[in-house]
XYZ file of C-alpha atoms in Angstrom:
224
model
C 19.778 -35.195 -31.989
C 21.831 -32.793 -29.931
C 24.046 -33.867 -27.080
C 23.799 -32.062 -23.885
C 27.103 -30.860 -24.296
C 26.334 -29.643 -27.675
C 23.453 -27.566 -26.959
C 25.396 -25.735 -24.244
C 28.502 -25.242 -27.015
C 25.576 -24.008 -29.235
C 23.732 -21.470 -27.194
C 26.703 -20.086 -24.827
C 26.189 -18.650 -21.573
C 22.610 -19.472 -20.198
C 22.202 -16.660 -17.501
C 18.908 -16.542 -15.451
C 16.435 -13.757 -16.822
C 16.676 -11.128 -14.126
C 20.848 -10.940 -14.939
C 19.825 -11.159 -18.671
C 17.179 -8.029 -17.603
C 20.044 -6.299 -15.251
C 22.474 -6.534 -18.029
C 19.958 -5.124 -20.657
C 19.188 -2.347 -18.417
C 22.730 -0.941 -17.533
C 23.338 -1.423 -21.376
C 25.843 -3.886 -21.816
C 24.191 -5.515 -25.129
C 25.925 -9.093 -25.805
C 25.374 -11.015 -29.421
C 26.894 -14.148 -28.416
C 25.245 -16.367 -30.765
C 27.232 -17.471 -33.951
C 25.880 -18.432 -37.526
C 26.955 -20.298 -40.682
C 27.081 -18.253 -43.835
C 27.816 -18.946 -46.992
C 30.081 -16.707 -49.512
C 29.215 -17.273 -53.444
C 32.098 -16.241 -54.658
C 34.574 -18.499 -52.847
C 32.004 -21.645 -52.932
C 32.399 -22.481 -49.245
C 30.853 -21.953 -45.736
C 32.103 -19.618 -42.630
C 30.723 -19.230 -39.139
C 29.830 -15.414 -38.559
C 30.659 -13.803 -34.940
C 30.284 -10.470 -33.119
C 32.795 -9.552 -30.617
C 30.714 -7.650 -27.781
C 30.087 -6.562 -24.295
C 31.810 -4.630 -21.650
C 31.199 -3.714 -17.560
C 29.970 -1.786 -15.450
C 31.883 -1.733 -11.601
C 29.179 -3.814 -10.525
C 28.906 -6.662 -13.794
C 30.023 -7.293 -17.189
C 29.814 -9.872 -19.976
C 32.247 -10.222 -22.914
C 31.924 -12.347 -26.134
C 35.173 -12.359 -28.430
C 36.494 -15.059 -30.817
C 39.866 -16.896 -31.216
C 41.466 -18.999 -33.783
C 41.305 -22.860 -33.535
C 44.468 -22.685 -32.335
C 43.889 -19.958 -29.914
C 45.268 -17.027 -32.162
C 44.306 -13.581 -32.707
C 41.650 -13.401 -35.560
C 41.226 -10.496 -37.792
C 38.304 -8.988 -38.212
C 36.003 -8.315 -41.167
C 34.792 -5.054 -40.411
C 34.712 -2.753 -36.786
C 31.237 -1.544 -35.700
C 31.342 2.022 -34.145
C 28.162 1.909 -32.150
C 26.323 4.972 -30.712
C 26.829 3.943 -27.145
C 29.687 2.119 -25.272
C 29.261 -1.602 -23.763
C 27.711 -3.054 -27.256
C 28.822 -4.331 -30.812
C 32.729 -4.197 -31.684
C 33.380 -6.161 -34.247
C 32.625 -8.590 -37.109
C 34.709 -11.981 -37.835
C 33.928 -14.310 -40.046
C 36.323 -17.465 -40.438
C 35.985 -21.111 -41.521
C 36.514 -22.620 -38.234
C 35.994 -20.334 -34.710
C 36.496 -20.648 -30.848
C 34.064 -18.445 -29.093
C 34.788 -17.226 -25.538
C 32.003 -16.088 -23.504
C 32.198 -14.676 -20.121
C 30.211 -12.988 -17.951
C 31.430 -11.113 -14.097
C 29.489 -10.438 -11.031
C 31.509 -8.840 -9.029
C 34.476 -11.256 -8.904
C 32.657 -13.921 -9.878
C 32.826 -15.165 -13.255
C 31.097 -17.734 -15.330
C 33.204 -18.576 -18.594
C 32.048 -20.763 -21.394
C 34.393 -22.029 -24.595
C 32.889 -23.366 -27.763
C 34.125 -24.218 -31.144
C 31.969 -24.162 -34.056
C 32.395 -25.050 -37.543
C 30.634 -26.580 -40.768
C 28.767 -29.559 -39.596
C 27.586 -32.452 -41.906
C 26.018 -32.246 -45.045
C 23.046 -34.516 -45.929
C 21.066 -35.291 -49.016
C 22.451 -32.194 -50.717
C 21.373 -29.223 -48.817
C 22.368 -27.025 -46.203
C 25.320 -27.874 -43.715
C 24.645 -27.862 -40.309
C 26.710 -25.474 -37.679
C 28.791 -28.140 -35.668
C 28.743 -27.124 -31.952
C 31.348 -28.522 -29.546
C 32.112 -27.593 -25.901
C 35.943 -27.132 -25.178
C 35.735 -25.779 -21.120
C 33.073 -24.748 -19.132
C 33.801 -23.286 -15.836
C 31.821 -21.696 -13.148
C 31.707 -19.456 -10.137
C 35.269 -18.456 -10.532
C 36.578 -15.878 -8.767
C 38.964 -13.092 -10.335
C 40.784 -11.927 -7.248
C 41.556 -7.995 -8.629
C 39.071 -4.979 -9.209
C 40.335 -4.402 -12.508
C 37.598 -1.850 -13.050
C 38.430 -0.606 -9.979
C 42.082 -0.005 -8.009
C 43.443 -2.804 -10.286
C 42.617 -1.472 -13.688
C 46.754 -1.750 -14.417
C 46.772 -5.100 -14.393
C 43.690 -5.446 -16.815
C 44.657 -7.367 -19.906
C 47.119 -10.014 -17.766
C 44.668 -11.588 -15.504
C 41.771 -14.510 -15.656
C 39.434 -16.405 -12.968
C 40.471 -19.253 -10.933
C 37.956 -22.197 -11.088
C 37.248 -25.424 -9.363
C 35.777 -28.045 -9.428
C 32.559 -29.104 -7.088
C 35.290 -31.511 -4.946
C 37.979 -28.320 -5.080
C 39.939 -29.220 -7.013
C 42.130 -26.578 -9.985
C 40.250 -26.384 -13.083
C 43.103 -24.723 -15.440
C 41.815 -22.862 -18.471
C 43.123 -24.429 -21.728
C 46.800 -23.036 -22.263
C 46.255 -21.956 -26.023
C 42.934 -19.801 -25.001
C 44.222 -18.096 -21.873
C 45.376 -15.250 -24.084
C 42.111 -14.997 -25.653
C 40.827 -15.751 -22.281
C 42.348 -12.882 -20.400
C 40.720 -10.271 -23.217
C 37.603 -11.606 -22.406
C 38.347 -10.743 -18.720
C 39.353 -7.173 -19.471
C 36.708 -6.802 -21.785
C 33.568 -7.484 -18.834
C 36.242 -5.511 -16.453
C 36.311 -2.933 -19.284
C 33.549 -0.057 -17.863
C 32.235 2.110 -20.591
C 34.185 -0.366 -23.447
C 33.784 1.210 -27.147
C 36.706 -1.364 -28.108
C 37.505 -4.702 -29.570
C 40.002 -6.392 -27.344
C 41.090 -9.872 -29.132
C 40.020 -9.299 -32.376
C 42.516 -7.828 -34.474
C 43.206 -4.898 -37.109
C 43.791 -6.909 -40.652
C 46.105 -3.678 -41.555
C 48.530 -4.535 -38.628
C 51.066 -6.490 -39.444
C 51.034 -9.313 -36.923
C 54.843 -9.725 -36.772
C 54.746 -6.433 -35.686
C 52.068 -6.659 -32.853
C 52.945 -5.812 -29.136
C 51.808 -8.108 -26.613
C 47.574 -8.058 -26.486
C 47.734 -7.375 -22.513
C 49.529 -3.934 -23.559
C 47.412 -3.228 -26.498
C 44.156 -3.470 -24.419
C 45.970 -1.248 -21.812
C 46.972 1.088 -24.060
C 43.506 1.226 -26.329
C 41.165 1.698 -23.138
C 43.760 4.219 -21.126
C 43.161 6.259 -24.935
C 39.336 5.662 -24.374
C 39.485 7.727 -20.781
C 41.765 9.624 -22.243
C 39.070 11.266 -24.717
C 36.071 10.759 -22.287
C-alpha cells in the first residue's frame, strides 16, 4: 500500500478544482502525470514525461523533467502544438525527477518527485516507484518576471518556509531545473521547452540555461 508521501510523489500538484477550471480556461494545458513504458527492442523499462505549461500575467503552471542528478535531459521528440501554453516536449529516460510548479501571482506551490521502475512480482509488470524529494508551499517569487522583471526570467526561484518560519532551501542540484520551471509559469504565451534539451546540441557546447530561456522566449516576441 501507498505511503502518504508516495501518493503525493505519484500524482504531483493537487490544485483545488476551480484553479484546475481557471487554468483550463485561460489555456494553459499541464500533463504532469508520468508513466512506465516498456521498449522491445532494448528489453528494459523507462518512465515517459511531457514537459508543459506556461502563464498568463495573472497564473501559470510548469511541468519539466531533470536528470537524477539534476541535469539537463534530452528529449525524445518536440511537440509543436497549435496554441501556446500546452505540450513541449517528450522525454523518456530510465530514471526521472519531475518538477512541478504552479504561480498565482507571486505565489508559488512547487512539488519534486522522482520516479523510476518499481518492484517486480511474480513475473509481471513492474510497478512505477514514486518518491517525494521537496515539497514546498505558498512561496513567494519576489519579481514580475512576466511583467517589469521579464530580464531576470531564467535566474530566479520562490522562497519558502516552513509553518514555524523558518528557510526551506530548494535542493542545490534541482535549482537549475528549478528556476526553468519558474520561467516557464512566468513564461506568458510559452510555445517553448525550457529544461529539456536539443539531443543535436552538443552539451559541452551549451550556454548557461538562464540565457538560453532568455534568448528562446525574447525570439518568441520577437516573431509574435
Amino acid at each position: 500500500m501507498e505511503t502518504r508521501q508516495e501518493q503525493i510523489a505519484r500524482r504531483g500538484l493537487v490544485l483545488a478544482r476551480h484553479i484546475v477550471r481557471r487554468l483550463d480556461r485561460v489555456g494553459i494545458h499541464v500533463r504532469a502525470d508520468v508513466s512506465l513504458e516498456h521498449q522491445h527492442l532494448a528489453q528494459r523499462y523507462v518512465v515517459r514525461g511531457v514537459e508543459s505549461g506556461g502563464a498568463i500575467a495573472e497564473m501559470g503552471r510548469y511541468v519539466t523533467f531533470a536528470a537524477e542528478s539534476g541535469q539537463q535531459l534530452p528529449y525524445l521528440q518536440p511537440i509543436d502544438g497549435l496554441c501556446a501554453n500546452g505540450l513541449h516536449a517528450v522525454v523518456v529516460t530510465p530514471v526521472v525527477v519531475r518538477i512541478d510548479l504552479f504561480r498565482a501571482g507571486r505565489t508559488c506551490q512547487l512539488l519534486i518527485t522522482k520516479h523510476e521502475q518499481g518492484s517486480i512480482e511474480k513475473g509481471g509488470r513492474p510497478s512505477l516507484k514514486n518518491s517525494l524529494v521537496f515539497r514546498g508551499m505558498d512561496g513567494f517569487l519576489d519579481v514580475a518576471l512576466w511583467g517589469k522583471d521579464r530580464e531576470l526570467a531564467g535566474s530566479e526561484t520562490p522562497q519558502f518556509w516552513s509553518r514555524g518560519g523558518e528557510v526551506v532551501e530548494i535542493p542545490e542540484a534541482f535549482r537549475p531545473a528549478v528556476r526553468a520551471a519558474t520561467h516557464g509559469a512566468s513564461c506568458v504565451g510559452c510555445s517553448h521547452s525550457h529544461y529539456l534539451r536539443n539531443p543535436s546540441v552538443n552539451v559541452g557546447l551549451l550556454i548557461p540555461k538562464d540565457e538560453i530561456s532568455r534568448a528562446s522566449c525574447s525570439a518568441v516576441r520577437t516573431k509574435t
